[in-house]
Coordinates of C-alpha atoms and ligand atoms in Angstrom, one line a residue:
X21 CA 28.5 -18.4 -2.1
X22 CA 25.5 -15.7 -2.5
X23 CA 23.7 -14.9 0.2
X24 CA 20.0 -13.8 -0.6
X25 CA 19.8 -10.1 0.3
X26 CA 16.2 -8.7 0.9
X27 CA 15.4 -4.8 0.8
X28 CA 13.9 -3.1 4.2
X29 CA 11.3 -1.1 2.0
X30 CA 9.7 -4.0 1.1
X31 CA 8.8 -5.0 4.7
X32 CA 8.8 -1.5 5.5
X33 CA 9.0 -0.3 8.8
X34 CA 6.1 -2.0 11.2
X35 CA 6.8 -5.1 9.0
X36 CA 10.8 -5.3 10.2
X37 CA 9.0 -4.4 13.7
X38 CA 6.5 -7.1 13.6
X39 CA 9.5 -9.5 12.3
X40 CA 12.1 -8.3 15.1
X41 CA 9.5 -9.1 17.5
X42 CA 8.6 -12.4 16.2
X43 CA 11.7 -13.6 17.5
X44 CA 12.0 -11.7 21.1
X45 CA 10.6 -14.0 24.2
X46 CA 9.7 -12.7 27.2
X47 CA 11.4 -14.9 30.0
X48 CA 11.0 -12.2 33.0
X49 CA 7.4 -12.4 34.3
X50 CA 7.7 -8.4 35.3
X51 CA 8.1 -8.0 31.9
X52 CA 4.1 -7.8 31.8
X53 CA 3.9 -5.7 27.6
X54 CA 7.0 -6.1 24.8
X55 CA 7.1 -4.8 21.7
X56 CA 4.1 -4.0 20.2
X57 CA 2.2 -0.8 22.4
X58 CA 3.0 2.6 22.8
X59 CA 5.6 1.5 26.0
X60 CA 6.1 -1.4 27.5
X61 CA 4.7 -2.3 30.8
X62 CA 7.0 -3.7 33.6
X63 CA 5.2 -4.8 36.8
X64 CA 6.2 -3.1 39.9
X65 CA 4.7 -3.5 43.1
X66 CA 0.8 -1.8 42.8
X67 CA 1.9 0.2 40.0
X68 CA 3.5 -0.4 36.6
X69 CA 6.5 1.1 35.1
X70 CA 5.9 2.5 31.7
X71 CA 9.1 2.5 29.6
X72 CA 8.9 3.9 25.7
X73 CA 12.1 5.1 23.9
X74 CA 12.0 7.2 20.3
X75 CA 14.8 8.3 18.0
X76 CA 15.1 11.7 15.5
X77 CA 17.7 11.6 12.8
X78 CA 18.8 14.6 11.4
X79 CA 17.7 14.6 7.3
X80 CA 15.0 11.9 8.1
X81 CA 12.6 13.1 11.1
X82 CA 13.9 16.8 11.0
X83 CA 16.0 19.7 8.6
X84 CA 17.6 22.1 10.7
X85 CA 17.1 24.6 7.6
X86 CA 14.1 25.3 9.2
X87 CA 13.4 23.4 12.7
X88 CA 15.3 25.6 15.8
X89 CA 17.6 23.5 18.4
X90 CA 15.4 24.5 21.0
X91 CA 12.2 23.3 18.9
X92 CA 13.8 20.1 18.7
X93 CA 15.0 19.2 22.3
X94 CA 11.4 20.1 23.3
X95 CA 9.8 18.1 20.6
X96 CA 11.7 15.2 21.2
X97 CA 10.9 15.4 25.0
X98 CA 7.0 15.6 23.8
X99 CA 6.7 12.5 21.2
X100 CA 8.3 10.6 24.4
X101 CA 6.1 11.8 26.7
X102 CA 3.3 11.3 24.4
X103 CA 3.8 7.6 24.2
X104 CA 3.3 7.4 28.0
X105 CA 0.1 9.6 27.9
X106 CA -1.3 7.2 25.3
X107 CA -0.8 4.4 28.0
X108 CA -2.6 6.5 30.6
X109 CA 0.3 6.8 32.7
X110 CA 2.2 9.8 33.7
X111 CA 5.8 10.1 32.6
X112 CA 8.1 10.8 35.3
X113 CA 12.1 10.4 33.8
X114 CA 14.0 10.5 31.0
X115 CA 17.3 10.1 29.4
X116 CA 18.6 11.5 26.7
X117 CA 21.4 10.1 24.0
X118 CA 23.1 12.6 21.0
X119 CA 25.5 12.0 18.5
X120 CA 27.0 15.0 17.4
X121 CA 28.8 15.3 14.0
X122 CA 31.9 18.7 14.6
X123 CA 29.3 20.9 12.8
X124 CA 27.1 21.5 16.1
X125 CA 28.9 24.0 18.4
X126 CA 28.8 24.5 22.3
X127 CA 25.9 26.7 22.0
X128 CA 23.7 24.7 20.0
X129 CA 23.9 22.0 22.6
X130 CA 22.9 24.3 24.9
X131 CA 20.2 25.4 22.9
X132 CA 19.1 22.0 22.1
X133 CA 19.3 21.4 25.9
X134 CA 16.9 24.7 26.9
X135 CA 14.0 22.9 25.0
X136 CA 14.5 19.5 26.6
X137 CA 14.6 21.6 30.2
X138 CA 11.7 23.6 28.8
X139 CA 9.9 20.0 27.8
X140 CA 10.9 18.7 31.3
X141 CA 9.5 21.6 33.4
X142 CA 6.0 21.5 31.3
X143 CA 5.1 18.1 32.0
X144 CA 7.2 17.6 35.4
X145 CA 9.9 14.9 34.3
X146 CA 13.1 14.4 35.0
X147 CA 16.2 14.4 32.9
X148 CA 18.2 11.4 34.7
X149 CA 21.6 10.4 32.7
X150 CA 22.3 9.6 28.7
X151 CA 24.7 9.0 26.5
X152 CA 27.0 11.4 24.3
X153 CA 29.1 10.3 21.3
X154 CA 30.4 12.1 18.1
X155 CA 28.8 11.0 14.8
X156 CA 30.2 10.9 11.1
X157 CA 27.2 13.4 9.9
X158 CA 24.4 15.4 11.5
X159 CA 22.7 15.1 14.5
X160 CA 20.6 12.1 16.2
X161 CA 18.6 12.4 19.3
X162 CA 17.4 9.4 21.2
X163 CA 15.4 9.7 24.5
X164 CA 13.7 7.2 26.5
X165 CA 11.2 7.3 29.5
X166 CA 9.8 6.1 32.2
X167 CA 6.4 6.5 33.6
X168 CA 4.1 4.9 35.9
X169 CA 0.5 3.9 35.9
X170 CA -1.8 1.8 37.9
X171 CA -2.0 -1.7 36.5
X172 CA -6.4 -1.3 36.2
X173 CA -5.5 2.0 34.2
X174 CA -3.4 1.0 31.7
X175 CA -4.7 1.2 28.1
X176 CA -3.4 -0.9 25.3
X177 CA -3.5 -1.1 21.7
X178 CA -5.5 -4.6 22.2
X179 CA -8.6 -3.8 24.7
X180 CA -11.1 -2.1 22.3
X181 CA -14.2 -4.1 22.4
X182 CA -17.3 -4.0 19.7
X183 CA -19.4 -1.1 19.8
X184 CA -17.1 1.4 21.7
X185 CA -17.0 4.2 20.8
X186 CA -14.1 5.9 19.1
X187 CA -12.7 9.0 20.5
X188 CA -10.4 11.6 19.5
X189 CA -8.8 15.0 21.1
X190 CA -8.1 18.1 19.5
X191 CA -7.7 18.4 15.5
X192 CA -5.6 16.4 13.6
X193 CA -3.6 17.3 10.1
X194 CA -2.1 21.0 11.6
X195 CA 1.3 19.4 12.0
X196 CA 1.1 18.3 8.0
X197 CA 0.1 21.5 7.0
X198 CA 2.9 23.2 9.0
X199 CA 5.3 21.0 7.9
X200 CA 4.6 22.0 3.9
X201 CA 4.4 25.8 4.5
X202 CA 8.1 25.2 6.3
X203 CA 9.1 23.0 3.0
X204 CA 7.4 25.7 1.0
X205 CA 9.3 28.8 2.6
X206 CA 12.4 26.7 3.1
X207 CA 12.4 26.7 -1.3
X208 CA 11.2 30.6 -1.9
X209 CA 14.4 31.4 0.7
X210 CA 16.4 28.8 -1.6
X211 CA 15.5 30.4 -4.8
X212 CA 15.3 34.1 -3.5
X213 CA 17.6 34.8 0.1
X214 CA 15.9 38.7 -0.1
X215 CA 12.6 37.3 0.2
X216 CA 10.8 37.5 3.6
X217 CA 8.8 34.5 4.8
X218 CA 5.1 34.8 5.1
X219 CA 4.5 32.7 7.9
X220 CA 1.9 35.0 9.6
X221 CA -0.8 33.2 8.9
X222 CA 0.6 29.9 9.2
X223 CA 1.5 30.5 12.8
X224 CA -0.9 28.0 14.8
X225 CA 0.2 25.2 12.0
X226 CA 3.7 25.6 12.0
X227 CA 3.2 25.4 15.9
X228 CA 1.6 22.0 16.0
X229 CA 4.6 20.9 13.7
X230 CA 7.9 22.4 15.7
X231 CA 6.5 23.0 19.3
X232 CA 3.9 19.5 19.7
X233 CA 2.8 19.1 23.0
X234 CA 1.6 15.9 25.1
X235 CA -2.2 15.6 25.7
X236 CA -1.2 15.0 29.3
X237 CA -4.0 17.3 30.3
X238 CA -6.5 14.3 29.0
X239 CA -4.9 11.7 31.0
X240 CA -6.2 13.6 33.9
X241 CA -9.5 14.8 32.9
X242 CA -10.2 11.2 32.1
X243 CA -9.1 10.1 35.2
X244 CA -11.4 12.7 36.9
X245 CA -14.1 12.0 35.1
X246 CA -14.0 8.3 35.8
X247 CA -13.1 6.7 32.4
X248 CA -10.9 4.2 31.8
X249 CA -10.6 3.9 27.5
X250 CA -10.5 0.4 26.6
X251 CA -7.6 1.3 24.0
X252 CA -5.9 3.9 23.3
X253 CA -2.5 5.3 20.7
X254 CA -1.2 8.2 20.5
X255 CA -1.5 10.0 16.8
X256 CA 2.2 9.7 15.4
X257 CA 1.3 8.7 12.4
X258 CA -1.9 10.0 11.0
X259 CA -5.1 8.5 12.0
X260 CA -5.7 5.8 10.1
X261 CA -2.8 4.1 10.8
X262 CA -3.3 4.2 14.4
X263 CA -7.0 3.0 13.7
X264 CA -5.1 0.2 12.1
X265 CA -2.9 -0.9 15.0
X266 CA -6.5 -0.8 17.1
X267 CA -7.8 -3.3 14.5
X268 CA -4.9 -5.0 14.4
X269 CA -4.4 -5.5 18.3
X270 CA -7.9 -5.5 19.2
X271 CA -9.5 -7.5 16.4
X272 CA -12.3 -5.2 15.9
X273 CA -13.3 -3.3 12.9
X274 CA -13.6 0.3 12.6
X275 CA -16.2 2.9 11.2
X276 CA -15.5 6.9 11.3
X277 CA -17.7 9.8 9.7
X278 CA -16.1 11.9 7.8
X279 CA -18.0 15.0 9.3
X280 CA -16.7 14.2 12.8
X281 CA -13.0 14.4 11.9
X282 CA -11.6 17.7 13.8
X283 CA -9.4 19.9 11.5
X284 CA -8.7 23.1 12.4
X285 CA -9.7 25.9 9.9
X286 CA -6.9 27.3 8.9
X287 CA -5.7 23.7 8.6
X288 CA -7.8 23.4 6.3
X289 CA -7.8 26.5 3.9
X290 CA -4.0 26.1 3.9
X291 CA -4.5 22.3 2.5
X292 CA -6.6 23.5 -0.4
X293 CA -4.4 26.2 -1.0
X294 CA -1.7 23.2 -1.5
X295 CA -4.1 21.6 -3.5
X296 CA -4.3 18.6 -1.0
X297 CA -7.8 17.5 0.1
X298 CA -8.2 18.1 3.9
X299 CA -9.6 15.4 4.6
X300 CA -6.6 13.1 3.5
X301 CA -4.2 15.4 5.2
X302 CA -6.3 14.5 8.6
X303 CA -6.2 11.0 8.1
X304 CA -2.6 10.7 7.1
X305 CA -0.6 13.3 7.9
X306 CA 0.5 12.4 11.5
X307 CA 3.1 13.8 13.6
X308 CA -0.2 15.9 15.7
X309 CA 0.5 13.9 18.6
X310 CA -2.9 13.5 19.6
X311 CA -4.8 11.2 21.7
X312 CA -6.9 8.1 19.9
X313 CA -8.7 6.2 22.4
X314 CA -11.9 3.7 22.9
X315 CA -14.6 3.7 25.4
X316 CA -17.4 2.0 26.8
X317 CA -21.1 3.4 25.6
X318 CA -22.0 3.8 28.6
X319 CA -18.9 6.2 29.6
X320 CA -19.7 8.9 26.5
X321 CA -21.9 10.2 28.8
X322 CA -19.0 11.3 31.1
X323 CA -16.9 13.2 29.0
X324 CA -19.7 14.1 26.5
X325 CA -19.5 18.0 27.2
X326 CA -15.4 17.8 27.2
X327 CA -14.5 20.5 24.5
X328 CA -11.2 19.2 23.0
X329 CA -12.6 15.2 22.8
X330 CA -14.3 14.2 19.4
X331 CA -16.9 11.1 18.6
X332 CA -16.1 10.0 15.6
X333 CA -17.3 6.7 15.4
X334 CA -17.6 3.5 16.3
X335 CA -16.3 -0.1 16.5
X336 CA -17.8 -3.3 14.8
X337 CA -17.3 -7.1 14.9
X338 CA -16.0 -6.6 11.4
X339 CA -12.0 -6.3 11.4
X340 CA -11.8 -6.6 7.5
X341 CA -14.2 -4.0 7.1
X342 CA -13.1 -0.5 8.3
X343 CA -14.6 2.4 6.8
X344 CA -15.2 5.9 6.9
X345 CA -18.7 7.2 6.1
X346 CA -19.3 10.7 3.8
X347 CA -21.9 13.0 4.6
X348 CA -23.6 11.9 1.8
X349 CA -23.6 8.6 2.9
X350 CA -21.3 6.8 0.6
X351 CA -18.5 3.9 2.8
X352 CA -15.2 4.3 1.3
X353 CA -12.8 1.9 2.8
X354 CA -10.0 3.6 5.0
X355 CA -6.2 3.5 3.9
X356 CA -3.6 3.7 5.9
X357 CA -0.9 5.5 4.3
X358 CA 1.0 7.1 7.0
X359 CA 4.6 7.8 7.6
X360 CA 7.4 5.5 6.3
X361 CA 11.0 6.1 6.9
X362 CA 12.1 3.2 4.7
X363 CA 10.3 4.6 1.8
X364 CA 11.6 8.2 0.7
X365 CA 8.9 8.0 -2.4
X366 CA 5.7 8.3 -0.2
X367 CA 3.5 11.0 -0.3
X368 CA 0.0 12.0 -0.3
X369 CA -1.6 11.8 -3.0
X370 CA -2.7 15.2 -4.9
X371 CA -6.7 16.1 -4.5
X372 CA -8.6 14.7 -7.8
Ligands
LIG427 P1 5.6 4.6 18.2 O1 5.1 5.1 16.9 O2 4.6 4.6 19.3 O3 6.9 5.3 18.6 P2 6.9 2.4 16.9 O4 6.0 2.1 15.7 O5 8.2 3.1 16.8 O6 6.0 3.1 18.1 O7 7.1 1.0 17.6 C1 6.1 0.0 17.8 C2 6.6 -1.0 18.8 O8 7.8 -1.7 18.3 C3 7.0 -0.5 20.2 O9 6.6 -1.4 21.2 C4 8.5 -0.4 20.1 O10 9.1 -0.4 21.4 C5 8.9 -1.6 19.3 N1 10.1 -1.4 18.5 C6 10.4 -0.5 17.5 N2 11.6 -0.7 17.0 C7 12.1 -1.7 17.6 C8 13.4 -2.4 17.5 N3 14.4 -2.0 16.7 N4 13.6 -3.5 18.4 C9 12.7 -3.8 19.2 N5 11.5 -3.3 19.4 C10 11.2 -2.2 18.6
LIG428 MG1 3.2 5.8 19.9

């Protein structure tokens, strides 16, 4: 008897999300968010407990060619902290699972280990117990956290309303860029071991792609300055598919300027220099571990002088029609291309 096989890369990743959860109930009425946010929310007492959990594979998410132990344990600390900043809580534990393949010696453990302590001491979490088993190849990192937030502050993926405003922090498309000067030296060193990298230049972008931090800072200013978003995601994936899990969850539409989308300028010289439009590489190049957030009209008043939170648009009654909007005024409808693990053939496209 056959049994019908179908491929993972034709759901793709959020589809086999979407269809794990399809089948998950929620019996436990603490268990107040499931799958489906950037951590779930379990009720306790006045506050909530924020729980988010993320996993790096050696060869898919990171190529030790080129991305230091140290680099990595912080990173991975970050991304999970990250998911509990774009919540609005504050993370407070984690715990952290490797599989180590005979290839990784004593002291790269304890260099992996210095960046997850480093990680820990920057944004004041705990490293409370984990798991440690050999694997058959490479290396895989898995950490999960816990935060906490006051139930009238948390911010889902589902409480944007129409006409918020659309709000981003810092600039977005650095960790891209980094990424392809690192793919680009990684293949001159390849070709030619005598060569030098020239990474000078470079240095702020390959930052943003090895060393990304939380925008935990933003949780607070936002919390001083009175604001509660009505939605908010962290930037994992490049903008526009985070605008898409807004539209999705929140069942508004979306329209974005293209002049009010932050990229940094070396950022961007570097993308022409690739031959990659800028623009695109802001939108979809993810891994800048940014904040994406919503708020009221009435609160852009508050934050309206912050210097590392950008307008850049607004939301509609529209959820079919999400756009972004050129300087000269033309709407081109947004795409969400984004970062797909099950589908090693994606890229971005080339600029025309
Ligand atoms: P993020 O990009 O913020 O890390 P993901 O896209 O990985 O989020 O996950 C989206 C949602 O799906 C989250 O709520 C996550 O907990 C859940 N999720 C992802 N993979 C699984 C899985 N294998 N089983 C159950 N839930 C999952
Ligand atoms: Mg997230």
């Amino acid at each position: 008897m056959s049994e019908k096989r179908s491929e993972i890369s034709q759901l793709g990743e959020f589809g086999l999300i979407d269809r794990i959860s399809s089948n998950v109930k929620l019996a436990n009425p603490t268990s107040l968010k499931g799958i489906g946010d950037d951590a779930a929310v379990i009720h306790a007492g006045e506050n909530c407990l924020l729980i988010s959990t993320d996993m790096l594979v050696e060869g898919i998410h990171f190529d030790l060619g080129y991305v230091p132990l140290q680099h990595l344990g912080y990173k991975a600390v970050a991304v999970n902290v990250s998911d509990i900043a774009a919540m609005n809580g504050v993370a407070e534990q984690i715990t952290v699972s490797v599989a180590l393949s005979n290839r990784f010696s004593v002291e790269a453990i304890d260099a992996l280990y210095r960046g997850i302590a480093m990680a820990c001491e920057n944004y004041k979490v705990d490293l409370v117990g984990g798991d440690t088993t050999s694997s058959s190849s490479g290396l895989i990192i898995s950490i999960s956290v816990v935060g906490r937030a006051n139930k009238e502050r948390i911010t889902y993926r589902s409480g944007a309303q129409v006409n918020d405003i659309i709000c981003v922090t810092g600039d977005l498309g650095a960790a891209f860029m980094g990424l392809q000067v690192l793919e680009r030296e990684k293949e001159v060193y390849l070709t030619n071991p005598e060569m030098q990298p020239s990474i000078e230049k470079y240095e702020y972008l390959i930052g943003r792609q090895l060393k990304p931090e939380a925008r935990t800072d933003i949780v607070y200013d936002l919390a001083e300055a009175g604001v509660v978003p009505t939605s908010m995601i962290d930037v994992s994936d490049g903008l526009a598919s985070e605008l898409f899990h807004i539209v999705k969850n929140s069942g508004v539409g979306v329209r974005i300027y293209d002049d009010t989308i932050p990229i940094d300028q070396i950022a961007y010289e570097t993308a022409v220099e690739f031959n990659l439009d800028p623009l695109t590489c802001a939108l979809n190049g993810g891994e800048d571990y940014e904040l994406l957030f919503t708020i009221k009209k009435e609160d852009q008043e508050k934050i309206k002088n912050h210097p590392d939170i950008h307008f850049i648009g607004y939301t509609h009654d529209r959820k079919d029609q999400n756009v972004l909007i050129t300087k000269q005024g033309n709407v081109v409808p947004l795409r969400a291309q984004g970062w797909d693990h099950f589908d090693a053939g994606a890229n971005l496209p080339e600029k025309e």
